GROMACS .gro file of N, CA, C and O in nm:
model
  344
    1UNK      N    1   5.995   1.800   1.803
    1UNK     CA    2   6.003   1.692   1.704
    1UNK      C    3   6.072   1.572   1.757
    1UNK      O    4   6.187   1.582   1.813
    2UNK      N    5   6.015   1.447   1.742
    2UNK     CA    6   6.067   1.334   1.802
    2UNK      C    7   6.199   1.286   1.717
    2UNK      O    8   6.196   1.325   1.606
    3UNK      N    9   6.280   1.217   1.785
    3UNK     CA   10   6.403   1.171   1.728
    3UNK      C   11   6.389   1.021   1.685
    3UNK      O   12   6.465   0.983   1.585
    4UNK      N   13   6.302   0.949   1.760
    4UNK     CA   14   6.298   0.804   1.728
    4UNK      C   15   6.206   0.781   1.603
    4UNK      O   16   6.099   0.850   1.594
    5UNK      N   17   6.240   0.681   1.525
    5UNK     CA   18   6.166   0.661   1.399
    5UNK      C   19   6.027   0.626   1.426
    5UNK      O   20   5.935   0.676   1.350
    6UNK      N   21   5.997   0.540   1.523
    6UNK     CA   22   5.865   0.506   1.553
    6UNK      C   23   5.773   0.633   1.602
    6UNK      O   24   5.665   0.638   1.565
    7UNK      N   25   5.839   0.717   1.677
    7UNK     CA   26   5.772   0.827   1.733
    7UNK      C   27   5.741   0.919   1.615
    7UNK      O   28   5.624   0.986   1.608
    8UNK      N   29   5.824   0.935   1.507
    8UNK     CA   30   5.805   1.022   1.415
    8UNK      C   31   5.691   0.967   1.321
    8UNK      O   32   5.602   1.044   1.264
    9UNK      N   33   5.676   0.835   1.302
    9UNK     CA   34   5.570   0.773   1.230
    9UNK      C   35   5.438   0.801   1.313
    9UNK      O   36   5.338   0.836   1.252
   10UNK      N   37   5.440   0.789   1.435
   10UNK     CA   38   5.310   0.814   1.509
   10UNK      C   39   5.273   0.959   1.493
   10UNK      O   40   5.150   0.972   1.491
   11UNK      N   41   5.356   1.055   1.480
   11UNK     CA   42   5.314   1.184   1.460
   11UNK      C   43   5.239   1.202   1.324
   11UNK      O   44   5.138   1.268   1.310
   12UNK      N   45   5.295   1.138   1.224
   12UNK     CA   46   5.221   1.138   1.085
   12UNK      C   47   5.097   1.072   1.101
   12UNK      O   48   4.998   1.123   1.042
   13UNK      N   49   5.082   0.951   1.168
   13UNK     CA   50   4.960   0.876   1.175
   13UNK      C   51   4.854   0.960   1.254
   13UNK      O   52   4.730   0.973   1.211
   14UNK      N   53   4.895   1.022   1.363
   14UNK     CA   54   4.797   1.109   1.441
   14UNK      C   55   4.753   1.222   1.352
   14UNK      O   56   4.631   1.252   1.365
   15UNK      N   57   4.841   1.289   1.285
   15UNK     CA   58   4.787   1.398   1.193
   15UNK      C   59   4.690   1.351   1.097
   15UNK      O   60   4.588   1.427   1.082
   16UNK      N   61   4.703   1.235   1.037
   16UNK     CA   62   4.627   1.186   0.933
   16UNK      C   63   4.478   1.152   1.003
   16UNK      O   64   4.386   1.189   0.951
   17UNK      N   65   4.480   1.087   1.116
   17UNK     CA   66   4.358   1.047   1.178
   17UNK      C   67   4.281   1.169   1.230
   17UNK      O   68   4.171   1.178   1.231
   18UNK      N   69   4.361   1.272   1.279
   18UNK     CA   70   4.302   1.391   1.334
   18UNK      C   71   4.218   1.467   1.218
   18UNK      O   72   4.117   1.509   1.232
   19UNK      N   73   4.280   1.470   1.095
   19UNK     CA   74   4.224   1.522   0.975
   19UNK      C   75   4.092   1.454   0.932
   19UNK      O   76   3.987   1.515   0.915
   20UNK      N   77   4.098   1.318   0.947
   20UNK     CA   78   3.990   1.231   0.910
   20UNK      C   79   3.871   1.268   1.003
   20UNK      O   80   3.748   1.275   0.972
   21UNK      N   81   3.912   1.263   1.140
   21UNK     CA   82   3.807   1.281   1.235
   21UNK      C   83   3.742   1.407   1.240
   21UNK      O   84   3.616   1.435   1.255
   22UNK      N   85   3.826   1.522   1.192
   22UNK     CA   86   3.773   1.658   1.173
   22UNK      C   87   3.671   1.660   1.069
   22UNK      O   88   3.579   1.728   1.070
   23UNK      N   89   3.714   1.599   0.966
   23UNK     CA   90   3.621   1.593   0.846
   23UNK      C   91   3.487   1.520   0.876
   23UNK      O   92   3.382   1.569   0.827
   24UNK      N   93   3.499   1.413   0.936
   24UNK     CA   94   3.374   1.345   0.973
   24UNK      C   95   3.277   1.425   1.067
   24UNK      O   96   3.165   1.426   1.057
   25UNK      N   97   3.350   1.486   1.170
   25UNK     CA   98   3.268   1.560   1.252
   25UNK      C   99   3.197   1.678   1.200
   25UNK      O  100   3.091   1.726   1.222
   26UNK      N  101   3.277   1.739   1.109
   26UNK     CA  102   3.224   1.861   1.020
   26UNK      C  103   3.104   1.818   0.943
   26UNK      O  104   2.997   1.883   0.933
   27UNK      N  105   3.112   1.696   0.880
   27UNK     CA  106   3.009   1.649   0.790
   27UNK      C  107   2.869   1.615   0.878
   27UNK      O  108   2.754   1.640   0.843
   28UNK      N  109   2.902   1.569   1.006
   28UNK     CA  110   2.801   1.536   1.099
   28UNK      C  111   2.737   1.656   1.136
   28UNK      O  112   2.602   1.668   1.137
   29UNK      N  113   2.803   1.761   1.180
   29UNK     CA  114   2.734   1.880   1.214
   29UNK      C  115   2.662   1.944   1.098
   29UNK      O  116   2.548   2.003   1.128
   30UNK      N  117   2.720   1.940   0.987
   30UNK     CA  118   2.643   1.990   0.867
   30UNK      C  119   2.499   1.927   0.846
   30UNK      O  120   2.408   1.983   0.831
   31UNK      N  121   2.517   1.783   0.855
   31UNK     CA  122   2.392   1.708   0.825
   31UNK      C  123   2.292   1.741   0.936
   31UNK      O  124   2.174   1.755   0.911
   32UNK      N  125   2.336   1.751   1.061
   32UNK     CA  126   2.238   1.768   1.164
   32UNK      C  127   2.178   1.921   1.152
   32UNK      O  128   2.053   1.944   1.173
   33UNK      N  129   2.256   2.018   1.113
   33UNK     CA  130   2.213   2.153   1.101
   33UNK      C  131   2.113   2.157   0.974
   33UNK      O  132   2.015   2.229   0.991
   34UNK      N  133   2.134   2.088   0.872
   34UNK     CA  134   2.057   2.086   0.764
   34UNK      C  135   1.910   2.020   0.804
   34UNK      O  136   1.813   2.072   0.766
   35UNK      N  137   1.914   1.921   0.893
   35UNK     CA  138   1.798   1.863   0.932
   35UNK      C  139   1.711   1.957   1.024
   35UNK      O  140   1.594   1.970   0.999
   36UNK      N  141   1.785   2.029   1.112
   36UNK     CA  142   1.713   2.118   1.202
   36UNK      C  143   1.637   2.230   1.110
   36UNK      O  144   1.535   2.284   1.129
   37UNK      N  145   1.724   2.285   1.009
   37UNK     CA  146   1.674   2.400   0.922
   37UNK      C  147   1.553   2.330   0.844
   37UNK      O  148   1.462   2.428   0.822
   38UNK      N  149   1.567   2.226   0.789
   38UNK     CA  150   1.451   2.165   0.721
   38UNK      C  151   1.335   2.149   0.801
   38UNK      O  152   1.215   2.173   0.763
   39UNK      N  153   1.340   2.109   0.940
   39UNK     CA  154   1.231   2.106   1.024
   39UNK      C  155   1.173   2.239   1.043
   39UNK      O  156   1.050   2.256   1.038
   40UNK      N  157   1.248   2.319   1.078
   40UNK     CA  158   1.209   2.451   1.123
   40UNK      C  159   1.134   2.535   1.013
   40UNK      O  160   1.047   2.611   1.032
   41UNK      N  161   1.195   2.517   0.882
   41UNK     CA  162   1.123   2.581   0.764
   41UNK      C  163   1.013   2.502   0.706
   41UNK      O  164   0.945   2.535   0.604
   42UNK      N  165   0.980   2.377   0.767
   42UNK     CA  166   0.879   2.294   0.730
   42UNK      C  167   0.908   2.254   0.584
   42UNK      O  168   0.801   2.260   0.501
   43UNK      N  169   1.025   2.227   0.544
   43UNK     CA  170   1.052   2.192   0.404
   43UNK      C  171   0.998   2.044   0.367
   43UNK      O  172   0.956   1.968   0.458
   44UNK      N  173   0.981   2.014   0.233
   44UNK     CA  174   0.926   1.891   0.191
   44UNK      C  175   1.004   1.775   0.227
   44UNK      O  176   0.960   1.672   0.246
   45UNK      N  177   1.135   1.794   0.235
   45UNK     CA  178   1.233   1.680   0.256
   45UNK      C  179   1.276   1.678   0.392
   45UNK      O  180   1.385   1.625   0.411
   46UNK      N  181   1.205   1.729   0.485
   46UNK     CA  182   1.245   1.723   0.628
   46UNK      C  183   1.262   1.572   0.685
   46UNK      O  184   1.363   1.558   0.757
   47UNK      N  185   1.178   1.479   0.640
   47UNK     CA  186   1.197   1.355   0.692
   47UNK      C  187   1.315   1.290   0.644
   47UNK      O  188   1.392   1.210   0.708
   48UNK      N  189   1.347   1.315   0.501
   48UNK     CA  190   1.473   1.269   0.441
   48UNK      C  191   1.602   1.328   0.507
   48UNK      O  192   1.705   1.264   0.531
   49UNK      N  193   1.590   1.458   0.529
   49UNK     CA  194   1.702   1.537   0.607
   49UNK      C  195   1.726   1.465   0.743
   49UNK      O  196   1.848   1.440   0.782
   50UNK      N  197   1.631   1.428   0.824
   50UNK     CA  198   1.647   1.369   0.946
   50UNK      C  199   1.701   1.236   0.932
   50UNK      O  200   1.799   1.189   1.010
   51UNK      N  201   1.650   1.158   0.844
   51UNK     CA  202   1.711   1.026   0.821
   51UNK      C  203   1.860   1.036   0.787
   51UNK      O  204   1.928   0.943   0.830
   52UNK      N  205   1.904   1.123   0.691
   52UNK     CA  206   2.028   1.125   0.660
   52UNK      C  207   2.111   1.181   0.785
   52UNK      O  208   2.233   1.124   0.820
   53UNK      N  209   2.060   1.263   0.872
   53UNK     CA  210   2.142   1.308   1.002
   53UNK      C  211   2.142   1.193   1.084
   53UNK      O  212   2.259   1.166   1.156
   54UNK      N  213   2.050   1.103   1.103
   54UNK     CA  214   2.041   0.998   1.199
   54UNK      C  215   2.163   0.897   1.147
   54UNK      O  216   2.230   0.832   1.222
   55UNK      N  217   2.168   0.883   1.014
   55UNK     CA  218   2.265   0.796   0.947
   55UNK      C  219   2.405   0.847   0.977
   55UNK      O  220   2.484   0.762   1.013
   56UNK      N  221   2.420   0.970   0.963
   56UNK     CA  222   2.557   1.027   1.007
   56UNK      C  223   2.591   1.010   1.140
   56UNK      O  224   2.707   0.988   1.190
   57UNK      N  225   2.495   1.033   1.233
   57UNK     CA  226   2.520   1.005   1.379
   57UNK      C  227   2.552   0.861   1.408
   57UNK      O  228   2.653   0.847   1.470
   58UNK      N  229   2.494   0.767   1.349
   58UNK     CA  230   2.522   0.644   1.370
   58UNK      C  231   2.665   0.606   1.316
   58UNK      O  232   2.749   0.532   1.385
   59UNK      N  233   2.698   0.655   1.200
   59UNK     CA  234   2.838   0.630   1.147
   59UNK      C  235   2.938   0.694   1.242
   59UNK      O  236   3.035   0.640   1.257
   60UNK      N  237   2.907   0.801   1.291
   60UNK     CA  238   3.006   0.869   1.384
   60UNK      C  239   3.036   0.791   1.516
   60UNK      O  240   3.140   0.787   1.574
   61UNK      N  241   2.927   0.719   1.553
   61UNK     CA  242   2.949   0.634   1.692
   61UNK      C  243   3.033   0.514   1.641
   61UNK      O  244   3.134   0.475   1.713
   62UNK      N  245   3.007   0.460   1.520
   62UNK     CA  246   3.094   0.338   1.469
   62UNK      C  247   3.226   0.381   1.459
   62UNK      O  248   3.326   0.308   1.500
   63UNK      N  249   3.265   0.511   1.414
   63UNK     CA  250   3.403   0.556   1.393
   63UNK      C  251   3.460   0.598   1.519
   63UNK      O  252   3.578   0.640   1.530
   64UNK      N  253   3.385   0.611   1.636
   64UNK     CA  254   3.446   0.661   1.755
   64UNK      C  255   3.440   0.806   1.779
   64UNK      O  256   3.505   0.868   1.860
   65UNK      N  257   3.377   0.870   1.689
   65UNK     CA  258   3.358   1.028   1.694
   65UNK      C  259   3.270   1.083   1.807
   65UNK      O  260   3.304   1.160   1.876
   66UNK      N  261   3.157   1.000   1.838
   66UNK     CA  262   3.067   1.046   1.934
   66UNK      C  263   3.048   0.911   2.029
   66UNK      O  264   3.066   0.794   1.975
   67UNK      N  265   3.005   0.946   2.138
   67UNK     CA  266   2.964   0.832   2.250
   67UNK      C  267   2.827   0.792   2.215
   67UNK      O  268   2.753   0.866   2.160
   68UNK      N  269   2.804   0.668   2.238
   68UNK     CA  270   2.670   0.617   2.198
   68UNK      C  271   2.552   0.682   2.270
   68UNK      O  272   2.453   0.707   2.213
   69UNK      N  273   2.580   0.732   2.396
   69UNK     CA  274   2.468   0.800   2.464
   69UNK      C  275   2.439   0.943   2.400
   69UNK      O  276   2.336   0.989   2.400
   70UNK      N  277   2.550   1.005   2.358
   70UNK     CA  278   2.542   1.138   2.299
   70UNK      C  279   2.473   1.120   2.174
   70UNK      O  280   2.381   1.212   2.133
   71UNK      N  281   2.502   1.024   2.090
   71UNK     CA  282   2.430   1.001   1.976
   71UNK      C  283   2.281   0.955   1.987
   71UNK      O  284   2.194   1.023   1.922
   72UNK      N  285   2.245   0.875   2.087
   72UNK     CA  286   2.115   0.851   2.122
   72UNK      C  287   2.025   0.981   2.159
   72UNK      O  288   1.924   1.001   2.114
   73UNK      N  289   2.098   1.067   2.241
   73UNK     CA  290   2.026   1.196   2.281
   73UNK      C  291   2.011   1.280   2.154
   73UNK      O  292   1.904   1.343   2.133
   74UNK      N  293   2.093   1.289   2.064
   74UNK     CA  294   2.085   1.372   1.939
   74UNK      C  295   1.982   1.323   1.846
   74UNK      O  296   1.902   1.397   1.800
   75UNK      N  297   1.981   1.199   1.824
   75UNK     CA  298   1.868   1.141   1.750
   75UNK      C  299   1.725   1.143   1.805
   75UNK      O  300   1.646   1.188   1.747
   76UNK      N  301   1.733   1.131   1.939
   76UNK     CA  302   1.604   1.140   2.009
   76UNK      C  303   1.543   1.289   1.990
   76UNK      O  304   1.430   1.320   1.954
   77UNK      N  305   1.637   1.398   2.016
   77UNK     CA  306   1.593   1.534   1.994
   77UNK      C  307   1.558   1.562   1.857
   77UNK      O  308   1.461   1.632   1.827
   78UNK      N  309   1.625   1.520   1.747
   78UNK     CA  310   1.589   1.534   1.625
   78UNK      C  311   1.455   1.474   1.584
   78UNK      O  312   1.370   1.547   1.528
   79UNK      N  313   1.426   1.355   1.625
   79UNK     CA  314   1.310   1.291   1.589
   79UNK      C  315   1.189   1.358   1.663
   79UNK      O  316   1.077   1.370   1.613
   80UNK      N  317   1.213   1.386   1.790
   80UNK     CA  318   1.106   1.457   1.872
   80UNK      C  319   1.070   1.593   1.805
   80UNK      O  320   0.954   1.630   1.793
   81UNK      N  321   1.173   1.662   1.760
   81UNK     CA  322   1.137   1.790   1.693
   81UNK      C  323   1.065   1.766   1.553
   81UNK      O  324   0.970   1.838   1.516
   82UNK      N  325   1.107   1.659   1.490
   82UNK     CA  326   1.036   1.627   1.359
   82UNK      C  327   0.880   1.588   1.381
   82UNK      O  328   0.796   1.637   1.317
   83UNK      N  329   0.858   1.510   1.489
   83UNK     CA  330   0.722   1.471   1.518
   83UNK      C  331   0.645   1.583   1.583
   83UNK      O  332   0.521   1.590   1.537
   84UNK      N  333   0.706   1.670   1.645
   84UNK     CA  334   0.626   1.789   1.695
   84UNK      C  335   0.592   1.892   1.576
   84UNK      O  336   0.488   1.949   1.577
   85UNK      N  337   0.676   1.876   1.469
   85UNK     CA  338   0.634   1.978   1.364
   85UNK      C  339   0.537   1.922   1.268
   85UNK      O  340   0.480   1.995   1.181
   86UNK      N  341   0.503   1.792   1.268
   86UNK     CA  342   0.403   1.726   1.188
   86UNK      C  343   0.264   1.761   1.222
   86UNK      O  344   0.222   1.810   1.305
   0.00000   0.00000   0.00000
């Protein structure tokens, strides 16, 4: 445990940001998983699920959770699978 006041504050701030990042990453994974399941089961709302997943991916890039190339690859794979299922 740090002794300096600013270091103590940094520990608190880092813990808060870690929790936020973890929640955002979890929501992202859930959205992507739902999109893949919708595509695989040929659900009626598969296009909507993919749209929401792409939105979450873009938001995670903005927040710094994902690298832009990783996001582009994920979106490409999602849309490619969606088009193949049509």
